[in-house]
Amino acid sequence: MSDEIQVIKVFDLKGLACPMPVVKVSKGIKEVEVGQVIEAQTTDPGSLSDFPAWAKTSGNEIVKTEQEDKLIKFYIKRLV
Amino acid sequence: MDKKTRDDLLKLFQSKLNEAMRFYLETCTRCGVCTEACHVHASMGQVRYIAAYRSEIVRRLYKKYFKGRGKFWPSVGEAKELSEIALDELFDAAYSCTGCRRCMVYCPFGIDTQQLMSIAKLLLIGANTEPEILTLLADTSIEKGKSLELFKEGFLEGIKRLEADVLEKWQTEAGTTAIPVDVEGADLLYVALAGAHSIIPAAAVFNAAGENWALSFFEAVNFGAFVGDPTKTKLILDRIVNEAKRLKIKEVCICECGTAYRVMKQLAGKQPFKVSAITEVHARYLKEGRIKVDKSKLNGAVTYHDPCQIARNAGVIDEPRYILQHLTDNFRELTDDPRYNWCCGGGGGLVAMGEDTLDFRMKSSKVKVDQVKATGANILATACENCHTQLSNLNDHYDMGVNVQFLSSLVADALVR
Ligand code: SF4
Ligand code: SF4
């Protein structure tokens, strides 16, 4: 978990088939309040472009992205 | 439903009425031949899941608003008013149909239920009652096309991190890039999906064949087609077409994604490049001796599920069998004629709708499970992400005890020098 960001829920989306990471994060973000942050963990390289495009489309905000070897972590703030 | 909404929806209906569609709408004789053709009806046995019944939901509206008889004697023509209830029926018909077109090969007139369901899907979009997630996925793909520069760097970094895995499968000469991206003058553009499993084995095979290739920035799948939105389908498709033209590509190779292949092959129009499924490319490499595979790598009996959009609906039938001949001596067909193969039950956007459709997908695909079990095979190969997910779900749900594999991964794992 990132130090400065308070994560409310973590979603393990590692190794999922297309388009489950985006489907699950779309549902998952609705499980927290507006203004709260979720962490989505994936191993899909395509998520590095899919998630920012999803955030723009759905009106949410990716506050931080981290890559550790193959693990990618998105910290997403619910805005709508 | 107010008059303005209805008029707007009828305009959408009208926009779909080309010659073929009118033929499908006016020809059904209710002979019933398609009754057992649909896996949903064969598995669940409800009248509403008969192909001709689904079509009738659309046909009744057609009779009411676009045919003389229905306009004057609705009861005779079984015409039906376009109302909220009619929209519910359209949703039920369209989103319980996977668009597999098995019914079409049985119908003596070749009535295309999938096409008729595309009218239903368009009306649902017009009424804002389509599955929200499919529209969100389509809009995400379109956004990616618009703002590529914003996402490019992160994507390239992610791809770089996969290179070691590619080299583990097939070592290339020092100094060559294991996953080339954005290469002007590449012969082949490979359009993958977001997951590493769609990129790593494919890259290893391209490198083993000495292909001059590049990976596309975009994902192959077309959610516009799943939700039945022609405008979005085209925008999503155009991202790849424009990238291929910019890089002066000779061949666009679509990963194991049935819808992506069919949309690119049949809707891209005349382009300066040819379109292939990865299965066709792998069969060609084997034929030309550009790659070699070792049969001893695959143990057990293997069967192959033909993805509807790649086989029945786009004709790629011989190529996977040619590949499998090189991978195993123990191949077992699921059916005598692959054109009549049962759908896996996951197409038409159902898998993309995730957990919401899981129960229905499991119940409606019982015939697929029985078909796989009857082969006695322990490896179930396929060449479509959607089918792979659905077959894996079926495997878990029905305890089938098979190992569900991508055909391209079997090729990559059997590569020898
Ligand atoms: S296209 Fe497939 S799912 Fe749809 S009605 Fe025909 S057989 Fe059934
Ligand atoms: S097989 Fe064709 S003509 Fe016969 S009921 Fe089905 S759709 Fe109608």
PDB file of N, CA, C and O in Angstrom, chain A residues 11-64:
ATOM      1  N   PHE A  11      -8.303  -4.419  -4.871  1.00  0.00           N
ATOM      2  CA  PHE A  11      -8.870  -5.385  -5.823  1.00  0.00           C
ATOM      3  C   PHE A  11      -7.747  -6.129  -6.518  1.00  0.00           C
ATOM      4  O   PHE A  11      -6.896  -5.513  -7.157  1.00  0.00           O
ATOM      5  N   ASP A  12      -7.767  -7.442  -6.370  1.00  0.00           N
ATOM      6  CA  ASP A  12      -6.747  -8.276  -7.002  1.00  0.00           C
ATOM      7  C   ASP A  12      -7.250  -8.678  -8.390  1.00  0.00           C
ATOM      8  O   ASP A  12      -8.132  -9.526  -8.512  1.00  0.00           O
ATOM      9  N   LEU A  13      -6.695  -8.080  -9.422  1.00  0.00           N
ATOM     10  CA  LEU A  13      -7.155  -8.337 -10.792  1.00  0.00           C
ATOM     11  C   LEU A  13      -6.055  -9.021 -11.599  1.00  0.00           C
ATOM     12  O   LEU A  13      -6.050  -8.977 -12.828  1.00  0.00           O
ATOM     13  N   LYS A  14      -5.122  -9.657 -10.881  1.00  0.00           N
ATOM     14  CA  LYS A  14      -3.950 -10.233 -11.543  1.00  0.00           C
ATOM     15  C   LYS A  14      -4.331 -11.429 -12.427  1.00  0.00           C
ATOM     16  O   LYS A  14      -5.064 -12.312 -11.994  1.00  0.00           O
ATOM     17  N   GLY A  15      -3.819 -11.409 -13.647  1.00  0.00           N
ATOM     18  CA  GLY A  15      -3.974 -12.567 -14.540  1.00  0.00           C
ATOM     19  C   GLY A  15      -5.378 -12.776 -15.091  1.00  0.00           C
ATOM     20  O   GLY A  15      -5.662 -13.817 -15.675  1.00  0.00           O
ATOM     21  N   LEU A  16      -6.265 -11.808 -14.924  1.00  0.00           N
ATOM     22  CA  LEU A  16      -7.635 -11.993 -15.417  1.00  0.00           C
ATOM     23  C   LEU A  16      -7.705 -11.822 -16.931  1.00  0.00           C
ATOM     24  O   LEU A  16      -6.921 -11.100 -17.532  1.00  0.00           O
ATOM     25  N   ALA A  17      -8.705 -12.478 -17.506  1.00  0.00           N
ATOM     26  CA  ALA A  17      -8.875 -12.378 -18.961  1.00  0.00           C
ATOM     27  C   ALA A  17      -9.559 -11.066 -19.320  1.00  0.00           C
ATOM     28  O   ALA A  17     -10.250 -10.465 -18.497  1.00  0.00           O
ATOM     29  N   CYS A  18      -9.376 -10.665 -20.575  1.00  0.00           N
ATOM     30  CA  CYS A  18     -10.014  -9.466 -21.118  1.00  0.00           C
ATOM     31  C   CYS A  18     -11.529  -9.639 -21.082  1.00  0.00           C
ATOM     32  O   CYS A  18     -12.017 -10.698 -21.473  1.00  0.00           O
ATOM     33  N   PRO A  19     -12.340  -8.703 -20.695  1.00  0.00           N
ATOM     34  CA  PRO A  19     -12.006  -7.362 -20.183  1.00  0.00           C
ATOM     35  C   PRO A  19     -12.225  -7.274 -18.678  1.00  0.00           C
ATOM     36  O   PRO A  19     -12.622  -6.231 -18.180  1.00  0.00           O
ATOM     37  N   MET A  20     -12.001  -8.380 -17.968  1.00  0.00           N
ATOM     38  CA  MET A  20     -12.391  -8.442 -16.565  1.00  0.00           C
ATOM     39  C   MET A  20     -11.749  -7.370 -15.674  1.00  0.00           C
ATOM     40  O   MET A  20     -12.420  -6.851 -14.776  1.00  0.00           O
ATOM     41  N   PRO A  21     -10.458  -7.012 -15.872  1.00  0.00           N
ATOM     42  CA  PRO A  21      -9.918  -5.973 -14.988  1.00  0.00           C
ATOM     43  C   PRO A  21     -10.753  -4.681 -15.029  1.00  0.00           C
ATOM     44  O   PRO A  21     -11.090  -4.126 -13.982  1.00  0.00           O
ATOM     45  N   VAL A  22     -11.115  -4.242 -16.233  1.00  0.00           N
ATOM     46  CA  VAL A  22     -11.902  -3.002 -16.335  1.00  0.00           C
ATOM     47  C   VAL A  22     -13.317  -3.220 -15.800  1.00  0.00           C
ATOM     48  O   VAL A  22     -13.882  -2.373 -15.103  1.00  0.00           O
ATOM     49  N   VAL A  23     -13.893  -4.387 -16.091  1.00  0.00           N
ATOM     50  CA  VAL A  23     -15.254  -4.681 -15.609  1.00  0.00           C
ATOM     51  C   VAL A  23     -15.271  -4.667 -14.075  1.00  0.00           C
ATOM     52  O   VAL A  23     -16.124  -4.039 -13.451  1.00  0.00           O
ATOM     53  N   LYS A  24     -14.282  -5.327 -13.487  1.00  0.00           N
ATOM     54  CA  LYS A  24     -14.282  -5.443 -12.020  1.00  0.00           C
ATOM     55  C   LYS A  24     -13.972  -4.109 -11.340  1.00  0.00           C
ATOM     56  O   LYS A  24     -14.512  -3.815 -10.278  1.00  0.00           O
ATOM     57  N   VAL A  25     -13.108  -3.313 -11.960  1.00  0.00           N
ATOM     58  CA  VAL A  25     -12.789  -2.023 -11.336  1.00  0.00           C
ATOM     59  C   VAL A  25     -13.991  -1.067 -11.479  1.00  0.00           C
ATOM     60  O   VAL A  25     -14.249  -0.249 -10.589  1.00  0.00           O
ATOM     61  N   SER A  26     -14.741  -1.210 -12.555  1.00  0.00           N
ATOM     62  CA  SER A  26     -15.939  -0.369 -12.739  1.00  0.00           C
ATOM     63  C   SER A  26     -16.960  -0.658 -11.643  1.00  0.00           C
ATOM     64  O   SER A  26     -17.623   0.243 -11.142  1.00  0.00           O
ATOM     65  N   LYS A  27     -17.092  -1.920 -11.303  1.00  0.00           N
ATOM     66  CA  LYS A  27     -18.023  -2.301 -10.231  1.00  0.00           C
ATOM     67  C   LYS A  27     -17.437  -1.925  -8.877  1.00  0.00           C
ATOM     68  O   LYS A  27     -18.126  -1.407  -8.010  1.00  0.00           O
ATOM     69  N   GLY A  28     -16.142  -2.234  -8.735  1.00  0.00           N
ATOM     70  CA  GLY A  28     -15.464  -2.047  -7.450  1.00  0.00           C
ATOM     71  C   GLY A  28     -15.469  -0.609  -6.976  1.00  0.00           C
ATOM     72  O   GLY A  28     -15.653  -0.342  -5.772  1.00  0.00           O
ATOM     73  N   ILE A  29     -15.313   0.319  -7.886  1.00  0.00           N
ATOM     74  CA  ILE A  29     -15.236   1.738  -7.484  1.00  0.00           C
ATOM     75  C   ILE A  29     -16.552   2.184  -6.858  1.00  0.00           C
ATOM     76  O   ILE A  29     -16.584   3.078  -6.015  1.00  0.00           O
ATOM     77  N   LYS A  30     -17.629   1.514  -7.229  1.00  0.00           N
ATOM     78  CA  LYS A  30     -18.948   1.891  -6.685  1.00  0.00           C
ATOM     79  C   LYS A  30     -19.152   1.348  -5.268  1.00  0.00           C
ATOM     80  O   LYS A  30     -20.128   1.671  -4.613  1.00  0.00           O
ATOM     81  N   GLU A  31     -18.208   0.520  -4.832  1.00  0.00           N
ATOM     82  CA  GLU A  31     -18.330  -0.044  -3.478  1.00  0.00           C
ATOM     83  C   GLU A  31     -17.750   0.904  -2.420  1.00  0.00           C
ATOM     84  O   GLU A  31     -17.814   0.615  -1.233  1.00  0.00           O
ATOM     85  N   VAL A  32     -17.111   1.995  -2.866  1.00  0.00           N
ATOM     86  CA  VAL A  32     -16.595   2.968  -1.891  1.00  0.00           C
ATOM     87  C   VAL A  32     -17.311   4.305  -2.103  1.00  0.00           C
ATOM     88  O   VAL A  32     -18.005   4.499  -3.097  1.00  0.00           O
ATOM     89  N   GLU A  33     -17.123   5.222  -1.139  1.00  0.00           N
ATOM     90  CA  GLU A  33     -17.776   6.532  -1.228  1.00  0.00           C
ATOM     91  C   GLU A  33     -17.015   7.433  -2.191  1.00  0.00           C
ATOM     92  O   GLU A  33     -15.810   7.243  -2.408  1.00  0.00           O
ATOM     93  N   VAL A  34     -17.717   8.432  -2.706  1.00  0.00           N
ATOM     94  CA  VAL A  34     -17.064   9.457  -3.534  1.00  0.00           C
ATOM     95  C   VAL A  34     -15.956  10.106  -2.697  1.00  0.00           C
ATOM     96  O   VAL A  34     -16.159  10.407  -1.516  1.00  0.00           O
ATOM     97  N   GLY A  35     -14.777  10.260  -3.293  1.00  0.00           N
ATOM     98  CA  GLY A  35     -13.642  10.853  -2.583  1.00  0.00           C
ATOM     99  C   GLY A  35     -12.699   9.798  -2.016  1.00  0.00           C
ATOM    100  O   GLY A  35     -11.553  10.089  -1.702  1.00  0.00           O
ATOM    101  N   GLN A  36     -13.172   8.553  -1.878  1.00  0.00           N
ATOM    102  CA  GLN A  36     -12.307   7.487  -1.353  1.00  0.00           C
ATOM    103  C   GLN A  36     -11.493   6.834  -2.477  1.00  0.00           C
ATOM    104  O   GLN A  36     -11.836   6.962  -3.662  1.00  0.00           O
ATOM    105  N   VAL A  37     -10.442   6.119  -2.064  1.00  0.00           N
ATOM    106  CA  VAL A  37      -9.498   5.562  -3.040  1.00  0.00           C
ATOM    107  C   VAL A  37      -9.465   4.029  -2.969  1.00  0.00           C
ATOM    108  O   VAL A  37      -9.447   3.465  -1.881  1.00  0.00           O
ATOM    109  N   ILE A  38      -9.478   3.401  -4.115  1.00  0.00           N
ATOM    110  CA  ILE A  38      -9.275   1.951  -4.158  1.00  0.00           C
ATOM    111  C   ILE A  38      -7.918   1.662  -4.813  1.00  0.00           C
ATOM    112  O   ILE A  38      -7.377   2.508  -5.543  1.00  0.00           O
ATOM    113  N   GLU A  39      -7.402   0.477  -4.532  1.00  0.00           N
ATOM    114  CA  GLU A  39      -6.160   0.050  -5.179  1.00  0.00           C
ATOM    115  C   GLU A  39      -6.507  -1.140  -6.080  1.00  0.00           C
ATOM    116  O   GLU A  39      -7.130  -2.101  -5.623  1.00  0.00           O
ATOM    117  N   ALA A  40      -6.120  -1.043  -7.344  1.00  0.00           N
ATOM    118  CA  ALA A  40      -6.364  -2.144  -8.283  1.00  0.00           C
ATOM    119  C   ALA A  40      -5.020  -2.711  -8.705  1.00  0.00           C
ATOM    120  O   ALA A  40      -4.158  -1.981  -9.190  1.00  0.00           O
ATOM    121  N   GLN A  41      -4.839  -4.014  -8.474  1.00  0.00           N
ATOM    122  CA  GLN A  41      -3.560  -4.652  -8.823  1.00  0.00           C
ATOM    123  C   GLN A  41      -3.754  -5.522 -10.059  1.00  0.00           C
ATOM    124  O   GLN A  41      -4.622  -6.392 -10.077  1.00  0.00           O
ATOM    125  N   THR A  42      -2.956  -5.281 -11.096  1.00  0.00           N
ATOM    126  CA  THR A  42      -3.060  -6.102 -12.304  1.00  0.00           C
ATOM    127  C   THR A  42      -1.668  -6.537 -12.768  1.00  0.00           C
ATOM    128  O   THR A  42      -0.654  -6.011 -12.313  1.00  0.00           O
ATOM    129  N   THR A  43      -1.692  -7.485 -13.688  1.00  0.00           N
ATOM    130  CA  THR A  43      -0.438  -7.882 -14.338  1.00  0.00           C
ATOM    131  C   THR A  43      -0.557  -7.682 -15.854  1.00  0.00           C
ATOM    132  O   THR A  43       0.299  -8.126 -16.599  1.00  0.00           O
ATOM    133  N   ASP A  44      -1.637  -7.036 -16.284  1.00  0.00           N
ATOM    134  CA  ASP A  44      -1.862  -6.816 -17.717  1.00  0.00           C
ATOM    135  C   ASP A  44      -1.115  -5.575 -18.194  1.00  0.00           C
ATOM    136  O   ASP A  44      -1.448  -4.465 -17.760  1.00  0.00           O
ATOM    137  N   PRO A  45      -0.180  -5.725 -19.116  1.00  0.00           N
ATOM    138  CA  PRO A  45       0.480  -4.513 -19.611  1.00  0.00           C
ATOM    139  C   PRO A  45      -0.514  -3.556 -20.275  1.00  0.00           C
ATOM    140  O   PRO A  45      -0.385  -2.345 -20.191  1.00  0.00           O
ATOM    141  N   GLY A  46      -1.549  -4.129 -20.905  1.00  0.00           N
ATOM    142  CA  GLY A  46      -2.548  -3.293 -21.584  1.00  0.00           C
ATOM    143  C   GLY A  46      -3.323  -2.413 -20.619  1.00  0.00           C
ATOM    144  O   GLY A  46      -3.877  -1.389 -20.998  1.00  0.00           O
ATOM    145  N   SER A  47      -3.326  -2.792 -19.338  1.00  0.00           N
ATOM    146  CA  SER A  47      -4.072  -1.980 -18.371  1.00  0.00           C
ATOM    147  C   SER A  47      -3.426  -0.603 -18.210  1.00  0.00           C
ATOM    148  O   SER A  47      -4.064   0.338 -17.767  1.00  0.00           O
ATOM    149  N   LEU A  48      -2.138  -0.495 -18.577  1.00  0.00           N
ATOM    150  CA  LEU A  48      -1.457   0.789 -18.449  1.00  0.00           C
ATOM    151  C   LEU A  48      -2.029   1.839 -19.399  1.00  0.00           C
ATOM    152  O   LEU A  48      -1.866   3.027 -19.181  1.00  0.00           O
ATOM    153  N   SER A  49      -2.685   1.392 -20.449  1.00  0.00           N
ATOM    154  CA  SER A  49      -3.426   2.361 -21.262  1.00  0.00           C
ATOM    155  C   SER A  49      -4.935   2.228 -21.051  1.00  0.00           C
ATOM    156  O   SER A  49      -5.666   3.204 -21.119  1.00  0.00           O
ATOM    157  N   ASP A  50      -5.384   1.006 -20.750  1.00  0.00           N
ATOM    158  CA  ASP A  50      -6.832   0.806 -20.531  1.00  0.00           C
ATOM    159  C   ASP A  50      -7.342   1.583 -19.315  1.00  0.00           C
ATOM    160  O   ASP A  50      -8.391   2.221 -19.380  1.00  0.00           O
ATOM    161  N   PHE A  51      -6.616   1.501 -18.206  1.00  0.00           N
ATOM    162  CA  PHE A  51      -7.129   2.114 -16.972  1.00  0.00           C
ATOM    163  C   PHE A  51      -7.203   3.642 -17.058  1.00  0.00           C
ATOM    164  O   PHE A  51      -8.217   4.217 -16.655  1.00  0.00           O
ATOM    165  N   PRO A  52      -6.145   4.322 -17.562  1.00  0.00           N
ATOM    166  CA  PRO A  52      -6.293   5.776 -17.699  1.00  0.00           C
ATOM    167  C   PRO A  52      -7.456   6.154 -18.631  1.00  0.00           C
ATOM    168  O   PRO A  52      -8.183   7.104 -18.356  1.00  0.00           O
ATOM    169  N   ALA A  53      -7.637   5.382 -19.711  1.00  0.00           N
ATOM    170  CA  ALA A  53      -8.743   5.686 -20.635  1.00  0.00           C
ATOM    171  C   ALA A  53     -10.082   5.419 -19.948  1.00  0.00           C
ATOM    172  O   ALA A  53     -11.030   6.200 -20.094  1.00  0.00           O
ATOM    173  N   TRP A  54     -10.141   4.362 -19.161  1.00  0.00           N
ATOM    174  CA  TRP A  54     -11.373   4.064 -18.412  1.00  0.00           C
ATOM    175  C   TRP A  54     -11.668   5.186 -17.410  1.00  0.00           C
ATOM    176  O   TRP A  54     -12.817   5.623 -17.265  1.00  0.00           O
ATOM    177  N   ALA A  55     -10.614   5.645 -16.717  1.00  0.00           N
ATOM    178  CA  ALA A  55     -10.810   6.696 -15.703  1.00  0.00           C
ATOM    179  C   ALA A  55     -11.368   7.956 -16.363  1.00  0.00           C
ATOM    180  O   ALA A  55     -12.307   8.577 -15.858  1.00  0.00           O
ATOM    181  N   LYS A  56     -10.804   8.300 -17.529  1.00  0.00           N
ATOM    182  CA  LYS A  56     -11.287   9.492 -18.241  1.00  0.00           C
ATOM    183  C   LYS A  56     -12.747   9.311 -18.652  1.00  0.00           C
ATOM    184  O   LYS A  56     -13.568  10.219 -18.524  1.00  0.00           O
ATOM    185  N   THR A  57     -13.067   8.129 -19.143  1.00  0.00           N
ATOM    186  CA  THR A  57     -14.423   7.866 -19.633  1.00  0.00           C
ATOM    187  C   THR A  57     -15.428   7.826 -18.488  1.00  0.00           C
ATOM    188  O   THR A  57     -16.534   8.345 -18.601  1.00  0.00           O
ATOM    189  N   SER A  58     -15.049   7.203 -17.381  1.00  0.00           N
ATOM    190  CA  SER A  58     -16.003   7.016 -16.281  1.00  0.00           C
ATOM    191  C   SER A  58     -16.014   8.210 -15.334  1.00  0.00           C
ATOM    192  O   SER A  58     -16.847   8.280 -14.432  1.00  0.00           O
ATOM    193  N   GLY A  59     -15.069   9.140 -15.511  1.00  0.00           N
ATOM    194  CA  GLY A  59     -15.054  10.338 -14.673  1.00  0.00           C
ATOM    195  C   GLY A  59     -14.387  10.143 -13.323  1.00  0.00           C
ATOM    196  O   GLY A  59     -14.609  10.917 -12.400  1.00  0.00           O
ATOM    197  N   ASN A  60     -13.552   9.109 -13.186  1.00  0.00           N
ATOM    198  CA  ASN A  60     -12.801   8.905 -11.942  1.00  0.00           C
ATOM    199  C   ASN A  60     -11.344   9.333 -12.150  1.00  0.00           C
ATOM    200  O   ASN A  60     -10.964   9.708 -13.250  1.00  0.00           O
ATOM    201  N   GLU A  61     -10.556   9.262 -11.090  1.00  0.00           N
ATOM    202  CA  GLU A  61      -9.186   9.784 -11.206  1.00  0.00           C
ATOM    203  C   GLU A  61      -8.150   8.766 -10.736  1.00  0.00           C
ATOM    204  O   GLU A  61      -8.271   8.225  -9.620  1.00  0.00           O
ATOM    205  N   ILE A  62      -7.159   8.531 -11.583  1.00  0.00           N
ATOM    206  CA  ILE A  62      -6.042   7.690 -11.130  1.00  0.00           C
ATOM    207  C   ILE A  62      -5.056   8.636 -10.449  1.00  0.00           C
ATOM    208  O   ILE A  62      -4.462   9.496 -11.095  1.00  0.00           O
ATOM    209  N   VAL A  63      -4.920   8.490  -9.126  1.00  0.00           N
ATOM    210  CA  VAL A  63      -4.063   9.436  -8.411  1.00  0.00           C
ATOM    211  C   VAL A  63      -2.606   8.997  -8.455  1.00  0.00           C
ATOM    212  O   VAL A  63      -1.697   9.811  -8.315  1.00  0.00           O
ATOM    213  N   LYS A  64      -2.374   7.701  -8.661  1.00  0.00           N
ATOM    214  CA  LYS A  64      -0.985   7.226  -8.716  1.00  0.00           C
ATOM    215  C   LYS A  64      -0.926   5.864  -9.399  1.00  0.00           C
ATOM    216  O   LYS A  64      -1.856   5.050  -9.252  1.00  0.00           O
TER     217      LYS A  64
END
